[in-house]
XYZ file of C-alpha atoms in Angstrom:
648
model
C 106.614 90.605 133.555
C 108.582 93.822 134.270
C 110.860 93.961 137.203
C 111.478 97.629 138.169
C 112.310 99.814 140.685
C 109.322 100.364 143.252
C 109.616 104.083 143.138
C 108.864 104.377 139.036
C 105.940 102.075 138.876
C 104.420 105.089 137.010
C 106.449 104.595 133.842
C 105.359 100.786 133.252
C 103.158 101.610 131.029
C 105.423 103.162 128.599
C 108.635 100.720 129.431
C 106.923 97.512 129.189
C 106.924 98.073 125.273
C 110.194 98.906 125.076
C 111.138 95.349 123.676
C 110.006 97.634 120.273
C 113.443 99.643 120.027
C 114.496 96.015 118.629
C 111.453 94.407 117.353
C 110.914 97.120 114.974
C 114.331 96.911 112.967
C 114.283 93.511 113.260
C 110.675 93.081 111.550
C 112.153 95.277 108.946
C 115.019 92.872 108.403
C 113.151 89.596 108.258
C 110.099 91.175 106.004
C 112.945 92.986 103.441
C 115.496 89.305 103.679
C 112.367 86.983 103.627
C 110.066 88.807 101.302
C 112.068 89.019 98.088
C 111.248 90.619 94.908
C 107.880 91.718 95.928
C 109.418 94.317 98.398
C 111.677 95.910 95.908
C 109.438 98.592 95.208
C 108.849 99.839 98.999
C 111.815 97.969 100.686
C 113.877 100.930 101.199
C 110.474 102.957 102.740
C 109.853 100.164 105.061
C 113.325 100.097 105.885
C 113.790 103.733 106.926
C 110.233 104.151 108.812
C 110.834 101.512 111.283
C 114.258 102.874 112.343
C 112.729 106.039 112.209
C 109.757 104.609 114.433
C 112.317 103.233 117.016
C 114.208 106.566 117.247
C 110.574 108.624 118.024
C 110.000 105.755 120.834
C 113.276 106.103 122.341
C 112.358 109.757 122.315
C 109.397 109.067 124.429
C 111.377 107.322 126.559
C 114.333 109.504 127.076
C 111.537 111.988 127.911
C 109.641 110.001 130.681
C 113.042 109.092 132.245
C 114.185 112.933 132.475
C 111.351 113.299 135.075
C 112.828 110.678 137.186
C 115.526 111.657 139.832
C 118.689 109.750 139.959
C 117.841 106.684 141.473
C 114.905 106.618 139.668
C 116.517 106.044 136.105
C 117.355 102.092 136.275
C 114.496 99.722 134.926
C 115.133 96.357 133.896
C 112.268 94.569 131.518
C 112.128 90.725 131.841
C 111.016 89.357 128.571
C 111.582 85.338 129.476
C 114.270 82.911 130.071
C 116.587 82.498 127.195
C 118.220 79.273 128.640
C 119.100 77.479 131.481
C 121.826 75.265 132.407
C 121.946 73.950 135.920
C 122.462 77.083 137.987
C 123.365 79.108 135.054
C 119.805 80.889 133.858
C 120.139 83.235 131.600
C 117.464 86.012 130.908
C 115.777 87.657 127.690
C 115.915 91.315 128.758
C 116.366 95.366 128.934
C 118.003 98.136 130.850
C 116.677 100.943 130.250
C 119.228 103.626 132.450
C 120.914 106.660 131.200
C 123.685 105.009 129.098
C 121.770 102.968 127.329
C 118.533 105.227 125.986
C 121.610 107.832 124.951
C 123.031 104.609 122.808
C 119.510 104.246 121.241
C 119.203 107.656 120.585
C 122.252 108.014 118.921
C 122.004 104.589 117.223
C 118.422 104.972 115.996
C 118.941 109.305 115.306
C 122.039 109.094 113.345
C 121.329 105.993 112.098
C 117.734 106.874 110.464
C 119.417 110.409 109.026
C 121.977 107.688 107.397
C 119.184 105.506 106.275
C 117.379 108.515 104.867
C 120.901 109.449 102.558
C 120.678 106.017 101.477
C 117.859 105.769 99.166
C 119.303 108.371 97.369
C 123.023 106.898 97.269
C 121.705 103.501 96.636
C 118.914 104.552 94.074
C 120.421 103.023 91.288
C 121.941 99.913 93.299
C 119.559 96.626 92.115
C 120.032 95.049 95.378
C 119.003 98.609 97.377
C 115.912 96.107 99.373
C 118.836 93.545 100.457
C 121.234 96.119 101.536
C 118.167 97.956 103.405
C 117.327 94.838 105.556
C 121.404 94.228 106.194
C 120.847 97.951 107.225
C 118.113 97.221 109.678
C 119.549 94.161 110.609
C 122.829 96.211 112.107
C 120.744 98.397 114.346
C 118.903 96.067 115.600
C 122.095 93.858 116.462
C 123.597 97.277 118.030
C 120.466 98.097 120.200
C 120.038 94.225 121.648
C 124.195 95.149 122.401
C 123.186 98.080 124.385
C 119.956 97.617 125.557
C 120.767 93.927 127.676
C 120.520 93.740 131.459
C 123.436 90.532 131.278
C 126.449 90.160 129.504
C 125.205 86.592 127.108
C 122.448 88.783 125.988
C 124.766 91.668 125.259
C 127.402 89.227 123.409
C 124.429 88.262 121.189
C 123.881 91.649 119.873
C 127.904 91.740 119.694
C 128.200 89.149 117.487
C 124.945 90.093 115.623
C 126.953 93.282 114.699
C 129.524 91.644 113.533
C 127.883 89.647 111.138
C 125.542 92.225 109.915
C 129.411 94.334 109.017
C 130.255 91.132 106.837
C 127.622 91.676 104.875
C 127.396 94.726 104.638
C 131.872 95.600 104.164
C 131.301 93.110 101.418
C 128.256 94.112 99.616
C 130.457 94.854 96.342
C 130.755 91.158 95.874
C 132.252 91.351 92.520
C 135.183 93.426 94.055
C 137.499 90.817 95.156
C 139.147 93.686 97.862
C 135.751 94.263 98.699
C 135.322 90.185 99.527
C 138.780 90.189 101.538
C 138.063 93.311 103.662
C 134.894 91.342 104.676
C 136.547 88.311 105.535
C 139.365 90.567 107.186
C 136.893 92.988 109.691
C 135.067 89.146 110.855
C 138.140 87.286 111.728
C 139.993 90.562 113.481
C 136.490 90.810 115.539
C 136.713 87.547 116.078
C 139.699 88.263 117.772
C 138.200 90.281 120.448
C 135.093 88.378 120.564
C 137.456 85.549 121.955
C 138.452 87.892 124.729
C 134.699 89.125 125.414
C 133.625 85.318 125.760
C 136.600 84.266 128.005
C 136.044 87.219 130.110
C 131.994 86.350 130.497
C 133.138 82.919 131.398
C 135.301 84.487 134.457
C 132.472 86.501 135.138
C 130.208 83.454 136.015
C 133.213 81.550 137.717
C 133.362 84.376 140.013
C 130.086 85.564 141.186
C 128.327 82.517 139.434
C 125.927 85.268 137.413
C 125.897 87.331 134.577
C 123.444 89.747 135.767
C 124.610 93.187 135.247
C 122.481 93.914 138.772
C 124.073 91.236 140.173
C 127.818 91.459 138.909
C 128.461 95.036 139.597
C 127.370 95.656 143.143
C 129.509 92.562 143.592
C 132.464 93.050 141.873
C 134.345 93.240 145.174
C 134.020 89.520 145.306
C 136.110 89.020 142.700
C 140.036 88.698 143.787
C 142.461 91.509 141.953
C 144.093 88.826 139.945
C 141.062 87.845 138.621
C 139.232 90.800 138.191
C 142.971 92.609 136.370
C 142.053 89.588 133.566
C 138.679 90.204 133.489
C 139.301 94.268 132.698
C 141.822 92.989 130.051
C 139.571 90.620 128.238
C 137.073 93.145 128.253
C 139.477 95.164 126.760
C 140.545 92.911 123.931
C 136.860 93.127 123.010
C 136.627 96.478 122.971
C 139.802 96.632 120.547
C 138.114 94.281 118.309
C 134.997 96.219 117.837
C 136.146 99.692 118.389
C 139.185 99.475 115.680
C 142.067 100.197 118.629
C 145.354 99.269 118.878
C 146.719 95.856 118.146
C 143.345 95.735 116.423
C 142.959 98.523 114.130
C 144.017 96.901 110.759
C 140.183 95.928 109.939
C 138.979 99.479 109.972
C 139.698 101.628 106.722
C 139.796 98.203 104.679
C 135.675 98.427 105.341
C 135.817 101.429 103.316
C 135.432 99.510 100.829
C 131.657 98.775 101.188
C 128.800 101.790 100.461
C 129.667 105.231 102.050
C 126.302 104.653 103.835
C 127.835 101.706 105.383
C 130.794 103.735 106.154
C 128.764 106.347 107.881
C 126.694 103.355 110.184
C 129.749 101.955 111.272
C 131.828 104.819 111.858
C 129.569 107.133 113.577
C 126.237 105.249 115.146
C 127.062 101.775 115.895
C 129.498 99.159 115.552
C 132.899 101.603 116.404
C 131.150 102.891 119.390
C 130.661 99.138 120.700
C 133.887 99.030 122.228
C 133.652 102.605 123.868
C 129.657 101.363 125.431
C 131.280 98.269 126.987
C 134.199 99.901 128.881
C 131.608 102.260 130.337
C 128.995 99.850 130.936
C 131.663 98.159 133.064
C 132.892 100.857 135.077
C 132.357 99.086 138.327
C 134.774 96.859 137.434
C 137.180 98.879 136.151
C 136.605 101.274 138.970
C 138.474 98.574 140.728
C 140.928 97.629 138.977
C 144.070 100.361 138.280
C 145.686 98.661 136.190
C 142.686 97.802 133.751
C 141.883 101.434 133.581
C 145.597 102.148 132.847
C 145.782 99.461 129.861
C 142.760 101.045 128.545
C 144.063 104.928 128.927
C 147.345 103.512 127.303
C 145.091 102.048 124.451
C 143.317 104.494 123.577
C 146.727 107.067 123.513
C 148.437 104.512 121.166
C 145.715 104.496 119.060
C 145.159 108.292 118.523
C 148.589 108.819 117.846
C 148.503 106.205 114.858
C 145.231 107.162 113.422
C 146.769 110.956 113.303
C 149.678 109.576 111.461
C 148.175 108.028 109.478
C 145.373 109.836 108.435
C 148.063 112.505 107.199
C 149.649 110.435 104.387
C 146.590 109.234 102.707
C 145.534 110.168 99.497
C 141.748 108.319 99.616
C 139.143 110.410 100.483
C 137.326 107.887 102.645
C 140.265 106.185 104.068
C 141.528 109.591 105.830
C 138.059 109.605 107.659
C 138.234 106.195 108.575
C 141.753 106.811 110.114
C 140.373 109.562 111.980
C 138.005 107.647 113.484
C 140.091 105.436 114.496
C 141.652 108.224 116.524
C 138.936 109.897 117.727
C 137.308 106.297 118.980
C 141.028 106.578 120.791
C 140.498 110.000 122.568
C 137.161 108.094 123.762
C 138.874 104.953 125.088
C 141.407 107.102 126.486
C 138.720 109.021 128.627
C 137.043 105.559 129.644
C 140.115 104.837 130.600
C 141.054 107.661 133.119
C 137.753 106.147 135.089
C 135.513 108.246 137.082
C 137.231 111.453 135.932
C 136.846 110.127 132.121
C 133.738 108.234 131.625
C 131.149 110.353 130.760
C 133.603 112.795 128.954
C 134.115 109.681 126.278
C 130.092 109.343 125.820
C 130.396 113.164 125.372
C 132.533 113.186 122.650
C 131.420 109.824 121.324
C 127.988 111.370 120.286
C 129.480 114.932 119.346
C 131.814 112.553 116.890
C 128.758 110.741 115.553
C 127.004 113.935 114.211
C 130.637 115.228 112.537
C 131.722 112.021 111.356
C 128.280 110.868 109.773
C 128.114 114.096 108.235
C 132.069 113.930 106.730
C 131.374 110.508 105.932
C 127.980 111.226 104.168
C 129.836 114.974 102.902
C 132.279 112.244 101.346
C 129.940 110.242 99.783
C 127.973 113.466 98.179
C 131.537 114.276 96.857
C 131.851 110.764 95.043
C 128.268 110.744 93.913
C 129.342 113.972 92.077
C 132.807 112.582 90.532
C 131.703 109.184 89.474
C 132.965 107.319 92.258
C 136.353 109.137 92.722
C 138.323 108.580 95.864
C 141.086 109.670 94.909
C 141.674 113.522 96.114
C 144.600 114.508 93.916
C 142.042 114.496 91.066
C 139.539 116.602 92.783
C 139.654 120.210 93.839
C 137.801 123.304 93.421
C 134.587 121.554 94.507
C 133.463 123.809 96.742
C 131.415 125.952 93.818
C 130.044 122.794 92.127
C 129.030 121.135 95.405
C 127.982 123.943 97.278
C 125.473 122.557 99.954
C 127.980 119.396 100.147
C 130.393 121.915 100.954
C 129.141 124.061 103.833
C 128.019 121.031 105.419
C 131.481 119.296 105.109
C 132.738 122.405 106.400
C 130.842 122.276 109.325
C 131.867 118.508 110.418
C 135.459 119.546 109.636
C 135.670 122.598 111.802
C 134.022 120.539 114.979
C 136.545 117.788 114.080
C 139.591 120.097 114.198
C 137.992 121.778 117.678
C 137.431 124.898 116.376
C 136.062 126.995 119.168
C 133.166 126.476 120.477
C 131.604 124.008 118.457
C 131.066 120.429 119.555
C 134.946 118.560 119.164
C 136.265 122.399 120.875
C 133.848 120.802 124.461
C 134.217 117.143 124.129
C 138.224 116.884 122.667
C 139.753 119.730 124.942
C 137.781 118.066 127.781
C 139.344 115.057 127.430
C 142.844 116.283 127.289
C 142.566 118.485 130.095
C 141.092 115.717 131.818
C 144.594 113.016 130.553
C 147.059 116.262 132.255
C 144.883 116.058 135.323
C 144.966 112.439 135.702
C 148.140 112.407 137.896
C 151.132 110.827 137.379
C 153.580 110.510 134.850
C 152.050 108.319 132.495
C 149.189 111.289 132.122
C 151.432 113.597 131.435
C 152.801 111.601 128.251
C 149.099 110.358 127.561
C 147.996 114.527 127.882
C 150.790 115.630 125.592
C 150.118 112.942 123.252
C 146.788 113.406 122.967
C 147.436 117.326 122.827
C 149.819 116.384 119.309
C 147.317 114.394 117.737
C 144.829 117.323 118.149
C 147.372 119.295 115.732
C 147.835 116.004 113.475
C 144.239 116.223 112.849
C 144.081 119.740 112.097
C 146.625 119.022 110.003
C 145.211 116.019 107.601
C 141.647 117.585 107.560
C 142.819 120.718 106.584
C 144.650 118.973 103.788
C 141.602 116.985 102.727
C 139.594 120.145 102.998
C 142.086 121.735 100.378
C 142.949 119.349 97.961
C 138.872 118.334 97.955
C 137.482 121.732 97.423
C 139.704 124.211 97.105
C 142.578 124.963 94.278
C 143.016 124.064 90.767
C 140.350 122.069 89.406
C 142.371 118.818 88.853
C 139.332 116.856 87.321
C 139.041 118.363 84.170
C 140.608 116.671 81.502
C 140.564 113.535 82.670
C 138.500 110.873 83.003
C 137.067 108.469 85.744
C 138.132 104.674 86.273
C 135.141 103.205 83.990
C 136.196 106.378 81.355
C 133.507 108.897 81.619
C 134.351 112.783 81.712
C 134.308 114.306 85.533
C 130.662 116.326 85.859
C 130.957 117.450 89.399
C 126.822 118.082 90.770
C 125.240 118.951 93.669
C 123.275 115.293 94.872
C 119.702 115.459 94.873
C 117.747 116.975 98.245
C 117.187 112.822 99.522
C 120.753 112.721 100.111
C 121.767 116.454 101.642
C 118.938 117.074 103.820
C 119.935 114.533 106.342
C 123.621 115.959 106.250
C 121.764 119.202 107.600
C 120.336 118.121 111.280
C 124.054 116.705 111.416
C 125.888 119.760 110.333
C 123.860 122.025 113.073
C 124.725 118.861 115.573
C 128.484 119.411 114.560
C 127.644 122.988 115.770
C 126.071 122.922 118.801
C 125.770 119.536 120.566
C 128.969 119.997 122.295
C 128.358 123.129 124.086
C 124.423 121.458 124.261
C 126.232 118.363 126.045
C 128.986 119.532 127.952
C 127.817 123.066 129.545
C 126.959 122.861 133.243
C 127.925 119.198 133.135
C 124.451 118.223 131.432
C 125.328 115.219 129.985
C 127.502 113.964 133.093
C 124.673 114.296 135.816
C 122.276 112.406 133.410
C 124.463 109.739 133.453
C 125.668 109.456 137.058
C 123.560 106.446 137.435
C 125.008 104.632 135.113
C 128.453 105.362 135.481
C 128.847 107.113 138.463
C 129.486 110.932 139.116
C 132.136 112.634 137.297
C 135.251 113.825 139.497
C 137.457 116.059 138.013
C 140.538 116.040 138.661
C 142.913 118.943 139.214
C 145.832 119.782 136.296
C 148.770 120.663 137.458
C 148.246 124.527 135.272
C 145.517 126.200 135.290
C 142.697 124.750 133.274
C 142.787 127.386 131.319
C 145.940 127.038 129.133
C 144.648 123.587 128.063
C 141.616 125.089 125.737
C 145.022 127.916 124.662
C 147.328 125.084 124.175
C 144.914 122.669 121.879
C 143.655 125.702 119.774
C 147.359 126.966 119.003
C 148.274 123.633 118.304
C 145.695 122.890 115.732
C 145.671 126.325 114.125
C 149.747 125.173 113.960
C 148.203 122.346 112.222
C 146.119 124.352 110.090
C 149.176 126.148 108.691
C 151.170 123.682 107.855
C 148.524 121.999 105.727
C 148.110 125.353 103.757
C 152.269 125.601 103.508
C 152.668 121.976 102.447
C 149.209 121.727 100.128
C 147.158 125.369 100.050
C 149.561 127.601 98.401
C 151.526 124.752 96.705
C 150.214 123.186 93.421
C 149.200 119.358 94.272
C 150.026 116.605 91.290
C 147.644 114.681 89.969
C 149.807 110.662 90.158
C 151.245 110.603 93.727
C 155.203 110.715 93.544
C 156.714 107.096 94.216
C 159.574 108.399 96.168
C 158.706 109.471 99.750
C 160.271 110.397 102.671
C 160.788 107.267 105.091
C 158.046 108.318 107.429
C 155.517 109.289 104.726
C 155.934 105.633 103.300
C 155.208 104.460 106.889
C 152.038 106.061 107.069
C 151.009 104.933 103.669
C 151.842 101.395 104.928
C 149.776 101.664 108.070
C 152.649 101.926 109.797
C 153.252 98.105 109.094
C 150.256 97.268 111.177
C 148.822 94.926 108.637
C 153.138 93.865 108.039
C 153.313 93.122 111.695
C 149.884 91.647 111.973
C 150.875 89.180 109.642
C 154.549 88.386 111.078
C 153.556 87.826 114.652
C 149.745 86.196 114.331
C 148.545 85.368 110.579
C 151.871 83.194 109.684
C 152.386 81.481 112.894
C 148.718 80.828 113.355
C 149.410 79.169 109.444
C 152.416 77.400 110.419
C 150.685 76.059 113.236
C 148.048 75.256 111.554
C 149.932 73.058 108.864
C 152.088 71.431 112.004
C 148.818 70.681 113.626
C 147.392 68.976 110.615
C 150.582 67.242 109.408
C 150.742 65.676 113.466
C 146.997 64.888 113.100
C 147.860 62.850 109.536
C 151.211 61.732 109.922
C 150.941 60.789 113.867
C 147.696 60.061 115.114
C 145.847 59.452 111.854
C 149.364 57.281 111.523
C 149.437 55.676 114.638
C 145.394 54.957 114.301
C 145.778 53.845 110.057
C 149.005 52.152 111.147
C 147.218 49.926 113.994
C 144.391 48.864 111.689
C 147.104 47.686 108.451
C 148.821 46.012 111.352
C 145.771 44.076 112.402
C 144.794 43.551 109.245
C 147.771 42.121 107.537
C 148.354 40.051 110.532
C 145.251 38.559 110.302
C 145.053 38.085 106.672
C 148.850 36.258 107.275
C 146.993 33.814 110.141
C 144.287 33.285 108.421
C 146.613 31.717 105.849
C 147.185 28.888 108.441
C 143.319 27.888 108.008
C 143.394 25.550 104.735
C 140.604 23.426 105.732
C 142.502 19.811 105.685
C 142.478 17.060 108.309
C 145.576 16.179 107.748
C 147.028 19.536 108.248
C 145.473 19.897 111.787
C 146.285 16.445 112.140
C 150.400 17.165 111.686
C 149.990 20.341 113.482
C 148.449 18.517 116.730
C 151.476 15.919 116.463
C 153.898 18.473 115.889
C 152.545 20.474 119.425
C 152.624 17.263 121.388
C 156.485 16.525 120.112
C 156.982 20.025 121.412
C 155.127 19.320 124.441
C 156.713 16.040 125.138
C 160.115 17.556 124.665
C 159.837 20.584 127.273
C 158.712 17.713 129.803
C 161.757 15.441 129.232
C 163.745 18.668 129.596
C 162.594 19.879 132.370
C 162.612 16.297 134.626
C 166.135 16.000 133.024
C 167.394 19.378 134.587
């Protein structure tokens, strides 16, 4: 049943149940979707022990494969065909190497502390056992993503993820934005999903496999036009799922589900979906220049408009979803600087999911306490009512910003000393990009820090959107205890990590050895350069907001590039110009040629038929005389075209 490497026939035993990292969140989904009312009462328990369960067997396993040496670290579990189509078989089953059991750690870690937060945050929520198996259902879609040995297998857990983010994005249903930003994150996924599929399907017209073990030690096979589409498609997929540039517009509109959900997608799962697949692939893009390059150029784009952004916004939540948009850019920028890049991106990917989950969870504490309130200009001077909310804020905002030496200082400057090393002169645009946005993010957390917790306290005297008086409080201990194992992440898993290249050697054997490259400076000044810069940052949020008093209704009139930001920098404008409206005009083209010209040509054909036979059929009165004249009236004619002709 198992099909593994000779040399770690010893870890069988432990491997050949690994098929559990799924089946347990997936039991929890069908037993809390299937079993109804009667698992109200201990839905959310259930719920929370079997990702909880998963994460303590992934331990296990993490823990037998650190004994292994390098080549050692690859299994593959067969669970059974999953269909087969002439030479096309395609197989139920696992890799379990060093990319994926960090995926399931993160996924199932992060994601249980989030599941934990939730029974508190949803307490009062009557569908809390629904939104608990849509919970489960997500991770278990995300670890069947990471945890496939072929790429059909992997696009089922792709699309699973999507679909569990429908539900979940809309779980307000009575919220008609709620409803739309649903509908919007599934058809922009959709998107990429297209390119995912199209790039499987060159995949198999290539090496005629799907195979991860087969596909990458072949990927020479494949010609460099081919294999330049197949980078790009993959890339399109990654956009969709990650939230990157053209494809970004979905992400802070899924703000508007639960902060919980928030959290999931931001930090633990469906974001880093895109970031997973680029890496997974890295034999093909190891191949392919110009693939890397579109991805490097991705990600920089990106970052630079999720800073931007993220620095006009007045919504709590939708200034962390903006920075994760750029901070899932720093990560497909490191993918894409290749072998130099790779396992710098899983680096900061999984110091970003212990800040973010706890800024996103910080954020939700902060609502919980204000009746909902997203709005920041009506906060401030939380920090004494919310105390534990606000150290462990604090501590995901300082790793954000890359103060020094916590985890985003290891994993951030990495990256951008890594972009100025890259070569060329496209990495010395993507570099000093990257090394801006650093500042642009000091810059709009600093602000959110302020306005949310510090000053005037702007809540008192007014009242909240369904008109109850503001009572800030600190939430109950089910809620901030998991923020506290994420806080001390925030602190210490970058240096944990990235010291001694830890986290790079374990995962050589999945996407090769890290080779850095050499900066044209000393290495240094970049660590100098990214902590002036954001302590520049710093500043000029205290100039602009600290020390300045900060109005409770947002002025109207703006500054040209302020209004930009606040419009998404027209993303969702241009979205709509060059794909939405043409796709509708299309559309109505399509359907007006399908009813106007083929159902026309078809509905035309049968009226002709039919008229002309009802008009014939006329001619059939049923009297012997009638045929009788008709029969002399054809022989006149007959007898006439004879004479004729013998007369000619």
């Amino acid at each position: 049943m198992t099909e593994v490497l000779p040399s770690v026939a010893a870890a069988e035993g432990t491997a050949l149940y690994a098929w559990l990292l799924v089946a347990l969140p997936a039991f929890g989904a069908l037993v809390l979707l299937a079993g109804g009312r009667r698992t109200n009462a201990w839905g959310h328990l259930l719920g929370c022990a079997t990702v909880l369960a998963a994460f303590g067997y992934g331990v296990a396993l993490f823990s037998q494969t650190l004994g292994f040496d390098a080549a050692q670290r690859t299994r593959e579990l067969g669970l059974g065909t999953f269909f087969a189509v002439n030479s096309l078989q395609v197989n139920y089953g696992l890799r379990l190497d060093p990319l994926s059991l960090t995926f399931v750690l993160l996924i199932t870690g992060v994601g249980g502390l989030i599941h934990l937060y939730a029974i508190g945050y949803m307490d009062h929520d009557p569908g809390r056992r629904r939104f608990f198996g849509y919970f489960n259902l997500f991770v278990a879609a995300m670890l069947v993503l990471v945890l496939s040995n072929n790429f059909v297998t992997l696009y089922l857990g792709w699309e699973g993820v999507g679909l569990a983010s429908y539900l979940l994005i809309g779980w307000y249903q009575d919220r008609p934005s709620a409803a739309t930003a649903a509908k919007k994150a599934f058809l922009m996924n959709r998107v990429g999903d297209v390119g995912l599929a199209l790039a499987i399907f060159l995949i198999w017209r290539s090496l005629g496999t799907v195979q991860f073990s087969e596909v990458f030690p072949r990927a020479g096979e494949i010609s460099a036009p081919t294999l330049l589409a197949i980078t790009l498609l993959l890339l399109l997929g990654a956009c969709g799922k990650s939230g990157q540039f053209p494809l970004q517009a979905w992400l802070p509109d899924a703000m508007e589900g639960p902060t919980p959900v928030s959290a999931l997608i931001h930090a633990a799962t469906m974001v880093t979906a895109g970031v997973y697949l680029v890496a997974r692939c890295s034999p093909l893009y190891d191949l392919s220049p110009n693939g890397r390059l579109a991805v490097a150029a991705v990600g920089v784009i990106t970052l630079l408009i999720g800073s931007i952004i993220g620095c006009a916004y007045d919504d709590i939540k939708k200034v962390l979803a903006y920075s994760t948009v750029s901070q899932i850019g720093y990560m497909i920028l490191a993918v894409g600087l290749g072998p130099a890049g790779y396992a710098l991106g899983i680096v900061h990917l999984l110091t970003h999911g212990f800040f973010k989950a706890v800024l996103f969870l910080g954020a939700g504490s902060v609502m919980h306490g204000m009746h909902d309130e997203i709005d920041m200009r009506r906060m401030g001077g939380l920090a004494r009512h919310l105390p534990i909310t606000f150290v462990v804020f604090s501590c995901g905002y300082l790793a954000l910003i890359g103060f020094p030496f916590l985890s985003g200082y290891y994993s951030k400057d990495a990256i951008i000393e890594a972009a100025y090393a890259a070569g060329g002169a496209a990495a010395g645009v993507f570099g000093t990009i990257a090394l801006l946005a650093a500042g642009l993010t000091a810059f709009y957390m600093t602000r959110l820090m302020l306005m949310t917790f510090f000053g005037e306290e702007r809540w008192r005297n007014l009242r909240s959107a369904d008109g109850h008086e503001y009572h800030p409080h600190e939430s109950a201990p089910v809620m901030w205890v998991p923020m506290v194992p994420l806080a001390i992440g925030s602190l210490v898993a970058g240096y944990f990590l990235a010291s001694g290249g830890r986290l790079a050697g374990w995962l050589e054997p999945s996407v090769g050895a890290l080779v850095p490259a050499e900066a044209p400076f000393p290495p240094v000044l970049v660590p100098i350069f990214t902590v002036l810069v954001s302590a520049v940052g710093v500043l000029a949020a205290w100039l602009f907001v600290g020390r300045n008093p900060v109005p409770v209704v947002r002025p109207e009139r703006v500054s040209l590039p302020v209004a930009a930001a606040r419009a998404d920098l027209y993303a969702n404008a241009i979205n709509e110009t060059l794909i939405a409206r043409p796709g509708t005009w299309l559309t109505r083209a399509l359907v007006f040629v399908d009813n106007k010209g083929v159902d026309g040509v078809v509905n035309g054909t049968a009226a002709l038929l039919g008229g002309s036979s009802g008009r014939l059929r006329r001619l059939q009165t049923g009297f012997v005389r009638s045929y009788a004249l008709g029969m002399l009236g054809g022989a006149i004619v007959v007898i006439a075209f004879l004479l004729a002709v013998s007369y000619s």
